[in-house]
């Protein structure tokens, strides 16, 4: 059905979409974003559907015995691993490899794939032609998407019928881990961060030019909220968090303020949109007990509706900022 040129262009478009929707899938934390996780799955399966055609193109290319073919083998191997890990994780057949969630590997290898794909596109270029947008090709693209949807639906149905763990995922794709049992909730720390030792008597919360001790913070009226911590590495936990609403601490919002900056003792920080202010809580307890060191003792941010990487642990400073929230890396660098 597909000539080599179309196979390559279709594959490239699918890969670009897969990367874009993949970023969207780890970004979204509210049900409004559920569609992007679905789209990521559909696009991923469309890449799988293209494998038979691409292997024909590849067999042809191998005969030319270029030295760089080893790089291409590596690319192919990594791409297949990304697809396999995505499917293994989504169906729940393989939840972890080594001491990492399968999704973690999926993301890590996909990121490693980016430079290889860019190299490949430049090394084996296919220049766009006007005829690429012909009716016939659009029809082909439609057929291909139809195939993708059919295979996706079949896989989803199998997952449901076989009662695989994948059926019990949240709309973000994450698996439940330790809800209402904080002791069973995983710890997640970025590679370049680590749990700091905290002396509760010398700990201070910096609020602009004010400094609060833990006792000062305890004098504010506290609230208990139910919120879901959903890590981009593929697990989530709903807990009851108790602490001081940030809006009670930052009361002098001025017209120029655009975000709330929350910084950790370790230097890790996030700028949250000012519109979040009313939902943010500086939690000192979870499930009725004080936070453990790994979960952010003495104080951590609870950011309902946002993915885990916004939930800054070991908070040292909270301030109103003039910087817009989007003027920061979308994800922490490591
Ligand atoms: N200071 C700091 N805060 C952090 C992190 C970190 O590495 N350093 N990891 C974030 C990520 S990615 C997640 S998913 C949650 C995990 O919270 P938990 O370890 O309490 O489960 O904390 C967030 N807060
Ligand atoms: Mo995370």
mmCIF file of C-alpha atoms and ligand atoms in Angstrom:
data_model
loop_
_atom_site.group_PDB
_atom_site.id
_atom_site.type_symbol
_atom_site.label_atom_id
_atom_site.label_comp_id
_atom_site.label_asym_id
_atom_site.label_seq_id
_atom_site.Cartn_x
_atom_site.Cartn_y
_atom_site.Cartn_z
ATOM 1 C CA UNK A 1 0.000 0.000 0.000
ATOM 2 C CA UNK A 2 2.665 2.535 0.981
ATOM 3 C CA UNK A 3 5.626 3.505 -1.219
ATOM 4 C CA UNK A 4 8.917 4.046 0.704
ATOM 5 C CA UNK A 5 8.717 7.806 0.462
ATOM 6 C CA UNK A 6 5.251 7.874 2.011
ATOM 7 C CA UNK A 7 6.284 5.394 4.666
ATOM 8 C CA UNK A 8 9.141 7.639 5.724
ATOM 9 C CA UNK A 9 7.057 10.805 5.741
ATOM 10 C CA UNK A 10 4.234 9.116 7.620
ATOM 11 C CA UNK A 11 6.668 7.740 10.158
ATOM 12 C CA UNK A 12 8.326 11.094 10.677
ATOM 13 C CA UNK A 13 4.986 12.862 11.140
ATOM 14 C CA UNK A 14 3.877 10.176 13.584
ATOM 15 C CA UNK A 15 7.131 10.486 15.542
ATOM 16 C CA UNK A 16 6.843 14.270 15.802
ATOM 17 C CA UNK A 17 3.249 13.881 17.001
ATOM 18 C CA UNK A 18 4.324 11.155 19.415
ATOM 19 C CA UNK A 19 6.928 13.435 20.994
ATOM 20 C CA UNK A 20 4.522 16.390 21.169
ATOM 21 C CA UNK A 21 1.670 14.399 22.708
ATOM 22 C CA UNK A 22 4.134 12.620 25.006
ATOM 23 C CA UNK A 23 5.220 15.957 26.442
ATOM 24 C CA UNK A 24 1.553 16.917 26.786
ATOM 25 C CA UNK A 25 0.817 13.631 28.560
ATOM 26 C CA UNK A 26 3.370 14.182 31.307
ATOM 27 C CA UNK A 27 2.383 17.839 31.595
ATOM 28 C CA UNK A 28 -1.352 17.531 32.093
ATOM 29 C CA UNK A 29 -2.740 17.059 35.573
ATOM 30 C CA UNK A 30 -6.418 17.836 35.132
ATOM 31 C CA UNK A 31 -9.143 15.813 33.474
ATOM 32 C CA UNK A 32 -9.375 18.429 30.726
ATOM 33 C CA UNK A 33 -6.058 17.103 29.444
ATOM 34 C CA UNK A 34 -7.154 13.461 29.265
ATOM 35 C CA UNK A 35 -7.496 13.633 25.473
ATOM 36 C CA UNK A 36 -3.769 14.162 25.024
ATOM 37 C CA UNK A 37 -2.928 10.918 26.808
ATOM 38 C CA UNK A 38 -5.363 9.120 24.509
ATOM 39 C CA UNK A 39 -3.850 10.858 21.471
ATOM 40 C CA UNK A 40 -0.379 9.756 22.564
ATOM 41 C CA UNK A 41 -1.512 6.147 22.678
ATOM 42 C CA UNK A 42 -3.168 6.359 19.267
ATOM 43 C CA UNK A 43 -0.104 7.937 17.666
ATOM 44 C CA UNK A 44 2.195 5.382 19.305
ATOM 45 C CA UNK A 45 0.136 2.507 17.910
ATOM 46 C CA UNK A 46 0.167 4.160 14.483
ATOM 47 C CA UNK A 47 3.963 4.005 14.621
ATOM 48 C CA UNK A 48 3.673 0.279 15.396
ATOM 49 C CA UNK A 49 1.356 -0.164 12.419
ATOM 50 C CA UNK A 50 4.018 1.399 10.204
ATOM 51 C CA UNK A 51 6.694 -1.117 11.245
ATOM 52 C CA UNK A 52 6.048 -3.647 8.419
ATOM 53 C CA UNK A 53 6.379 -0.953 5.763
ATOM 54 C CA UNK A 54 9.375 0.634 7.370
ATOM 55 C CA UNK A 55 11.136 -2.728 7.583
ATOM 56 C CA UNK A 56 10.845 -3.016 3.794
ATOM 57 C CA UNK A 57 12.520 0.373 3.420
ATOM 58 C CA UNK A 58 15.156 -0.638 5.948
ATOM 59 C CA UNK A 59 15.962 -3.936 4.213
ATOM 60 C CA UNK A 60 16.641 -1.956 1.085
ATOM 61 C CA UNK A 61 18.869 0.520 2.944
ATOM 62 C CA UNK A 62 20.908 -2.193 4.665
ATOM 63 C CA UNK A 63 22.070 -3.539 1.321
ATOM 64 C CA UNK A 64 23.924 -0.293 0.789
ATOM 65 C CA UNK A 65 26.248 -1.138 3.701
ATOM 66 C CA UNK A 66 26.890 2.393 4.854
ATOM 67 C CA UNK A 67 29.068 2.645 7.921
ATOM 68 C CA UNK A 68 26.454 4.733 9.679
ATOM 69 C CA UNK A 69 24.057 1.810 9.462
ATOM 70 C CA UNK A 70 25.108 0.923 13.023
ATOM 71 C CA UNK A 71 23.691 4.234 14.157
ATOM 72 C CA UNK A 72 20.502 3.326 12.329
ATOM 73 C CA UNK A 73 20.395 -0.075 14.071
ATOM 74 C CA UNK A 74 20.731 1.703 17.406
ATOM 75 C CA UNK A 75 17.924 4.050 16.431
ATOM 76 C CA UNK A 76 15.705 1.141 15.437
ATOM 77 C CA UNK A 77 16.488 -0.752 18.631
ATOM 78 C CA UNK A 78 15.745 2.262 20.798
ATOM 79 C CA UNK A 79 12.554 3.073 18.907
ATOM 80 C CA UNK A 80 11.308 -0.496 19.340
ATOM 81 C CA UNK A 81 12.178 -0.352 23.039
ATOM 82 C CA UNK A 82 10.235 2.889 23.433
ATOM 83 C CA UNK A 83 7.192 1.336 21.729
ATOM 84 C CA UNK A 84 7.461 -1.902 23.718
ATOM 85 C CA UNK A 85 7.893 -0.100 27.041
ATOM 86 C CA UNK A 86 4.960 2.191 26.243
ATOM 87 C CA UNK A 87 2.693 -0.765 25.540
ATOM 88 C CA UNK A 88 4.020 -2.797 28.484
ATOM 89 C CA UNK A 89 3.362 0.096 30.818
ATOM 90 C CA UNK A 90 -0.041 1.057 29.395
ATOM 91 C CA UNK A 91 -1.371 -2.499 29.573
ATOM 92 C CA UNK A 92 0.336 -3.050 32.909
ATOM 93 C CA UNK A 93 2.091 -6.236 31.750
ATOM 94 C CA UNK A 94 5.460 -4.869 32.920
ATOM 95 C CA UNK A 95 5.143 -2.173 35.546
ATOM 96 C CA UNK A 96 8.824 -1.795 36.486
ATOM 97 C CA UNK A 97 12.238 -2.670 35.106
ATOM 98 C CA UNK A 98 15.069 -2.631 37.615
ATOM 99 C CA UNK A 99 14.048 -0.214 40.328
ATOM 100 C CA UNK A 100 12.362 2.192 37.924
ATOM 101 C CA UNK A 101 8.821 2.328 36.585
ATOM 102 C CA UNK A 102 8.592 1.162 32.974
ATOM 103 C CA UNK A 103 7.301 4.629 32.101
ATOM 104 C CA UNK A 104 10.533 6.142 33.388
ATOM 105 C CA UNK A 105 12.470 4.024 30.872
ATOM 106 C CA UNK A 106 9.966 4.874 28.152
ATOM 107 C CA UNK A 107 10.574 8.599 28.684
ATOM 108 C CA UNK A 108 14.341 8.316 29.189
ATOM 109 C CA UNK A 109 14.916 6.275 26.025
ATOM 110 C CA UNK A 110 12.526 8.475 24.035
ATOM 111 C CA UNK A 111 14.565 11.516 25.025
ATOM 112 C CA UNK A 112 17.736 9.716 23.941
ATOM 113 C CA UNK A 113 16.057 9.009 20.629
ATOM 114 C CA UNK A 114 15.586 12.682 19.755
ATOM 115 C CA UNK A 115 19.194 13.390 18.609
ATOM 116 C CA UNK A 116 19.244 10.115 16.642
ATOM 117 C CA UNK A 117 16.008 10.940 14.838
ATOM 118 C CA UNK A 118 17.297 14.418 14.002
ATOM 119 C CA UNK A 119 20.529 12.917 12.675
ATOM 120 C CA UNK A 120 18.586 10.366 10.632
ATOM 121 C CA UNK A 121 16.320 12.990 9.078
ATOM 122 C CA UNK A 122 19.328 15.018 7.951
ATOM 123 C CA UNK A 123 21.404 12.031 6.869
ATOM 124 C CA UNK A 124 18.571 10.486 4.813
ATOM 125 C CA UNK A 125 16.569 13.513 3.799
ATOM 126 C CA UNK A 126 13.218 13.349 2.029
ATOM 127 C CA UNK A 127 12.371 16.804 0.777
ATOM 128 C CA UNK A 128 8.677 17.693 0.921
ATOM 129 C CA UNK A 129 6.957 17.840 -2.461
ATOM 130 C CA UNK A 130 3.718 19.435 -3.373
ATOM 131 C CA UNK A 131 2.309 16.042 -4.364
ATOM 132 C CA UNK A 132 2.758 14.865 -0.762
ATOM 133 C CA UNK A 133 -0.524 16.615 -0.073
ATOM 134 C CA UNK A 134 -2.354 14.992 -2.968
ATOM 135 C CA UNK A 135 -5.800 13.539 -2.434
ATOM 136 C CA UNK A 136 -4.421 10.081 -2.813
ATOM 137 C CA UNK A 137 -1.874 10.619 -0.061
ATOM 138 C CA UNK A 138 -4.411 12.170 2.262
ATOM 139 C CA UNK A 139 -6.550 9.113 1.710
ATOM 140 C CA UNK A 140 -3.564 6.931 2.565
ATOM 141 C CA UNK A 141 -2.941 8.934 5.735
ATOM 142 C CA UNK A 142 -6.598 8.500 6.653
ATOM 143 C CA UNK A 143 -6.413 4.751 6.094
ATOM 144 C CA UNK A 144 -3.290 4.577 8.196
ATOM 145 C CA UNK A 145 -4.897 6.537 11.043
ATOM 146 C CA UNK A 146 -7.893 4.201 10.775
ATOM 147 C CA UNK A 147 -5.594 1.207 11.138
ATOM 148 C CA UNK A 148 -3.963 2.839 14.140
ATOM 149 C CA UNK A 149 -7.314 3.444 15.812
ATOM 150 C CA UNK A 150 -8.457 -0.127 15.118
ATOM 151 C CA UNK A 151 -5.307 -1.682 16.584
ATOM 152 C CA UNK A 152 -5.462 0.689 19.551
ATOM 153 C CA UNK A 153 -9.094 -0.241 20.197
ATOM 154 C CA UNK A 154 -8.253 -3.946 19.938
ATOM 155 C CA UNK A 155 -5.415 -3.545 22.420
ATOM 156 C CA UNK A 156 -7.602 -1.549 24.806
ATOM 157 C CA UNK A 157 -10.361 -4.160 24.555
ATOM 158 C CA UNK A 158 -7.886 -6.975 25.241
ATOM 159 C CA UNK A 159 -6.574 -5.090 28.270
ATOM 160 C CA UNK A 160 -10.123 -4.800 29.601
ATOM 161 C CA UNK A 161 -11.234 -8.343 28.842
ATOM 162 C CA UNK A 162 -8.043 -9.868 30.280
ATOM 163 C CA UNK A 163 -8.409 -7.576 33.315
ATOM 164 C CA UNK A 164 -4.830 -6.381 32.938
ATOM 165 C CA UNK A 165 -3.689 -3.749 35.448
ATOM 166 C CA UNK A 166 -3.818 -1.172 32.640
ATOM 167 C CA UNK A 167 -7.584 -0.893 33.059
ATOM 168 C CA UNK A 168 -7.106 0.626 36.494
ATOM 169 C CA UNK A 169 -5.170 3.689 35.407
ATOM 170 C CA UNK A 170 -5.964 7.309 36.038
ATOM 171 C CA UNK A 171 -6.733 9.557 33.042
ATOM 172 C CA UNK A 172 -3.076 10.620 33.061
ATOM 173 C CA UNK A 173 -2.083 6.979 32.575
ATOM 174 C CA UNK A 174 -0.677 6.669 36.112
ATOM 175 C CA UNK A 175 -1.178 3.702 38.450
ATOM 176 C CA UNK A 176 -2.470 4.038 41.980
ATOM 177 C CA UNK A 177 0.152 3.645 44.718
ATOM 178 C CA UNK A 178 -0.506 4.142 48.423
ATOM 179 C CA UNK A 179 -3.644 6.295 48.396
ATOM 180 C CA UNK A 180 -4.737 7.158 51.951
ATOM 181 C CA UNK A 181 -1.735 5.203 53.189
ATOM 182 C CA UNK A 182 1.122 7.713 53.104
ATOM 183 C CA UNK A 183 3.572 5.074 54.332
ATOM 184 C CA UNK A 184 2.998 3.111 51.122
ATOM 185 C CA UNK A 185 3.422 6.113 48.836
ATOM 186 C CA UNK A 186 6.616 6.083 46.751
ATOM 187 C CA UNK A 187 9.331 8.686 47.124
ATOM 188 C CA UNK A 188 10.296 10.506 43.968
ATOM 189 C CA UNK A 189 13.324 12.740 43.765
ATOM 190 C CA UNK A 190 15.047 14.155 40.712
ATOM 191 C CA UNK A 191 18.491 12.815 39.932
ATOM 192 C CA UNK A 192 20.255 15.986 41.052
ATOM 193 C CA UNK A 193 18.370 16.415 44.322
ATOM 194 C CA UNK A 194 18.411 14.567 47.647
ATOM 195 C CA UNK A 195 16.597 14.622 50.979
ATOM 196 C CA UNK A 196 18.182 17.380 53.089
ATOM 197 C CA UNK A 197 18.643 17.067 56.847
ATOM 198 C CA UNK A 198 16.311 19.536 58.553
ATOM 199 C CA UNK A 199 16.635 20.873 62.080
ATOM 200 C CA UNK A 200 13.100 21.978 63.002
ATOM 201 C CA UNK A 201 14.365 24.609 65.450
ATOM 202 C CA UNK A 202 16.531 26.437 62.938
ATOM 203 C CA UNK A 203 14.239 25.931 59.899
ATOM 204 C CA UNK A 204 12.700 29.186 58.657
ATOM 205 C CA UNK A 205 10.085 29.850 56.044
ATOM 206 C CA UNK A 206 10.983 32.922 54.099
ATOM 207 C CA UNK A 207 8.004 34.973 52.861
ATOM 208 C CA UNK A 208 9.462 37.962 51.045
ATOM 209 C CA UNK A 209 11.117 39.877 53.886
ATOM 210 C CA UNK A 210 9.406 37.926 56.680
ATOM 211 C CA UNK A 211 10.772 34.778 58.329
ATOM 212 C CA UNK A 212 8.513 32.289 60.074
ATOM 213 C CA UNK A 213 9.559 29.543 62.445
ATOM 214 C CA UNK A 214 7.719 26.250 62.439
ATOM 215 C CA UNK A 215 5.850 27.445 65.540
ATOM 216 C CA UNK A 216 4.865 30.702 63.781
ATOM 217 C CA UNK A 217 3.534 28.696 60.871
ATOM 218 C CA UNK A 218 1.558 26.510 63.283
ATOM 219 C CA UNK A 219 -0.339 29.599 64.491
ATOM 220 C CA UNK A 220 -2.044 30.031 61.141
ATOM 221 C CA UNK A 221 -5.412 28.390 60.691
ATOM 222 C CA UNK A 222 -4.894 25.093 58.937
ATOM 223 C CA UNK A 223 -6.973 23.268 56.444
ATOM 224 C CA UNK A 224 -7.238 19.683 55.306
ATOM 225 C CA UNK A 225 -7.634 19.022 51.604
ATOM 226 C CA UNK A 226 -7.910 15.855 49.590
ATOM 227 C CA UNK A 227 -5.558 16.000 46.609
ATOM 228 C CA UNK A 228 -3.855 13.623 44.217
ATOM 229 C CA UNK A 229 -0.096 13.587 43.783
ATOM 230 C CA UNK A 230 0.485 12.245 40.270
ATOM 231 C CA UNK A 231 4.111 11.716 39.339
ATOM 232 C CA UNK A 232 5.186 11.825 35.706
ATOM 233 C CA UNK A 233 7.034 8.556 36.304
ATOM 234 C CA UNK A 234 3.665 6.794 36.341
ATOM 235 C CA UNK A 235 2.131 6.526 39.810
ATOM 236 C CA UNK A 236 -0.402 8.549 41.758
ATOM 237 C CA UNK A 237 -1.706 8.693 45.304
ATOM 238 C CA UNK A 238 -4.674 10.545 46.749
ATOM 239 C CA UNK A 239 -4.133 11.710 50.319
ATOM 240 C CA UNK A 240 -5.575 14.101 52.852
ATOM 241 C CA UNK A 241 -3.043 16.867 53.297
ATOM 242 C CA UNK A 242 -3.112 19.292 56.219
ATOM 243 C CA UNK A 243 -1.438 22.665 56.268
ATOM 244 C CA UNK A 244 -1.691 26.394 55.771
ATOM 245 C CA UNK A 245 -3.269 27.733 52.567
ATOM 246 C CA UNK A 246 -0.620 29.788 50.768
ATOM 247 C CA UNK A 247 -3.153 32.594 50.210
ATOM 248 C CA UNK A 248 -3.177 33.091 53.992
ATOM 249 C CA UNK A 249 0.570 33.734 53.967
ATOM 250 C CA UNK A 250 0.830 35.849 50.831
ATOM 251 C CA UNK A 251 -1.842 38.485 51.289
ATOM 252 C CA UNK A 252 -0.193 41.457 49.579
ATOM 253 C CA UNK A 253 -0.821 40.572 45.942
ATOM 254 C CA UNK A 254 -0.074 43.633 43.777
ATOM 255 C CA UNK A 255 -1.035 44.254 40.138
ATOM 256 C CA UNK A 256 2.480 43.431 38.829
ATOM 257 C CA UNK A 257 2.583 39.963 40.412
ATOM 258 C CA UNK A 258 2.265 37.104 37.978
ATOM 259 C CA UNK A 259 3.343 33.998 39.823
ATOM 260 C CA UNK A 260 4.071 32.348 43.154
ATOM 261 C CA UNK A 261 7.593 31.096 43.486
ATOM 262 C CA UNK A 262 8.080 28.131 45.803
ATOM 263 C CA UNK A 263 11.660 27.189 46.568
ATOM 264 C CA UNK A 264 13.059 24.151 48.320
ATOM 265 C CA UNK A 265 15.898 24.075 50.818
ATOM 266 C CA UNK A 266 17.751 22.144 48.135
ATOM 267 C CA UNK A 267 17.395 24.941 45.577
ATOM 268 C CA UNK A 268 14.707 23.187 43.515
ATOM 269 C CA UNK A 269 11.969 25.676 42.662
ATOM 270 C CA UNK A 270 8.796 26.210 40.627
ATOM 271 C CA UNK A 271 6.891 29.337 39.621
ATOM 272 C CA UNK A 272 3.147 28.652 39.750
ATOM 273 C CA UNK A 273 0.559 30.827 38.032
ATOM 274 C CA UNK A 274 -1.017 33.382 40.335
ATOM 275 C CA UNK A 275 -4.399 31.869 39.467
ATOM 276 C CA UNK A 276 -3.322 28.788 41.475
ATOM 277 C CA UNK A 277 -2.866 30.824 44.642
ATOM 278 C CA UNK A 278 -6.278 29.968 46.051
ATOM 279 C CA UNK A 279 -5.665 26.212 45.849
ATOM 280 C CA UNK A 280 -2.077 25.971 47.064
ATOM 281 C CA UNK A 281 -1.428 24.588 50.523
ATOM 282 C CA UNK A 282 1.816 24.363 52.478
ATOM 283 C CA UNK A 283 1.310 20.957 54.014
ATOM 284 C CA UNK A 284 2.876 19.904 57.286
ATOM 285 C CA UNK A 285 0.988 16.634 57.589
ATOM 286 C CA UNK A 286 -0.408 13.880 55.420
ATOM 287 C CA UNK A 287 -3.010 11.352 56.548
ATOM 288 C CA UNK A 288 -3.037 13.063 59.935
ATOM 289 C CA UNK A 289 0.671 12.476 60.664
ATOM 290 C CA UNK A 290 3.658 14.813 60.162
ATOM 291 C CA UNK A 291 5.467 14.512 56.841
ATOM 292 C CA UNK A 292 8.375 12.095 56.765
ATOM 293 C CA UNK A 293 11.762 13.449 55.596
ATOM 294 C CA UNK A 294 11.371 11.775 52.192
ATOM 295 C CA UNK A 295 7.973 13.327 51.606
ATOM 296 C CA UNK A 296 9.158 16.847 52.380
ATOM 297 C CA UNK A 297 9.471 17.372 56.145
ATOM 298 C CA UNK A 298 8.823 19.895 57.562
ATOM 299 C CA UNK A 299 6.744 21.544 54.823
ATOM 300 C CA UNK A 300 5.837 20.664 51.260
ATOM 301 C CA UNK A 301 3.677 22.280 48.644
ATOM 302 C CA UNK A 302 0.353 20.697 47.701
ATOM 303 C CA UNK A 303 -0.694 21.850 44.225
ATOM 304 C CA UNK A 304 -4.048 20.193 43.428
ATOM 305 C CA UNK A 305 -4.575 19.515 39.723
ATOM 306 C CA UNK A 306 -0.846 19.731 38.969
ATOM 307 C CA UNK A 307 1.581 16.915 38.340
ATOM 308 C CA UNK A 308 4.017 15.869 41.057
ATOM 309 C CA UNK A 309 6.990 17.934 39.959
ATOM 310 C CA UNK A 310 5.157 21.105 41.055
ATOM 311 C CA UNK A 311 4.742 19.773 44.603
ATOM 312 C CA UNK A 312 7.984 21.234 45.950
ATOM 313 C CA UNK A 313 9.294 19.377 49.002
ATOM 314 C CA UNK A 314 11.320 20.812 51.940
ATOM 315 C CA UNK A 315 9.963 24.290 51.248
ATOM 316 C CA UNK A 316 12.244 27.119 52.385
ATOM 317 C CA UNK A 317 10.706 30.128 50.653
ATOM 318 C CA UNK A 318 7.415 31.239 49.137
ATOM 319 C CA UNK A 319 7.052 34.595 47.439
ATOM 320 C CA UNK A 320 5.004 36.556 44.960
ATOM 321 C CA UNK A 321 6.939 37.122 41.773
ATOM 322 C CA UNK A 322 6.677 39.374 38.749
ATOM 323 C CA UNK A 323 7.964 36.614 36.546
ATOM 324 C CA UNK A 324 5.346 34.775 34.474
ATOM 325 C CA UNK A 325 5.099 31.086 35.340
ATOM 326 C CA UNK A 326 5.962 30.049 31.747
ATOM 327 C CA UNK A 327 9.364 31.756 31.926
ATOM 328 C CA UNK A 328 10.940 28.607 33.376
ATOM 329 C CA UNK A 329 11.812 25.220 31.879
ATOM 330 C CA UNK A 330 8.506 23.362 31.382
ATOM 331 C CA UNK A 331 9.990 20.449 33.294
ATOM 332 C CA UNK A 332 12.821 20.427 35.769
ATOM 333 C CA UNK A 333 15.991 19.667 33.789
ATOM 334 C CA UNK A 334 16.756 16.287 35.425
HETATM 335 N N1 LIG B 1 12.740 19.674 46.390
HETATM 336 C C1 LIG B 1 12.177 18.736 45.625
HETATM 337 N N2 LIG B 1 10.837 18.647 45.546
HETATM 338 C C2 LIG B 1 10.252 17.684 44.783
HETATM 339 C C3 LIG B 1 11.044 16.788 44.014
HETATM 340 C C4 LIG B 1 12.449 16.888 44.108
HETATM 341 O O1 LIG B 1 13.210 16.131 43.488
HETATM 342 N N3 LIG B 1 12.989 17.874 44.908
HETATM 343 N N4 LIG B 1 10.412 15.830 43.215
HETATM 344 C C5 LIG B 1 9.068 16.178 42.770
HETATM 345 C C6 LIG B 1 8.411 15.067 42.098
HETATM 346 S S1 LIG B 1 8.914 14.714 40.520
HETATM 347 C C7 LIG B 1 7.348 14.401 42.661
HETATM 348 S S2 LIG B 1 6.469 13.258 41.781
HETATM 349 C C8 LIG B 1 6.964 14.624 44.060
HETATM 350 C C9 LIG B 1 7.039 13.298 44.793
HETATM 351 O O2 LIG B 1 6.633 13.433 46.115
HETATM 352 P P1 LIG B 1 6.892 12.259 47.152
HETATM 353 O O3 LIG B 1 8.349 11.875 47.060
HETATM 354 O O4 LIG B 1 6.503 12.826 48.464
HETATM 355 O O5 LIG B 1 6.040 11.111 46.765
HETATM 356 O O6 LIG B 1 7.790 15.591 44.712
HETATM 357 C C10 LIG B 1 8.186 16.681 43.915
HETATM 358 N N5 LIG B 1 8.898 17.623 44.750
HETATM 359 MO MO1 LIG B 2 7.514 13.143 39.688
#
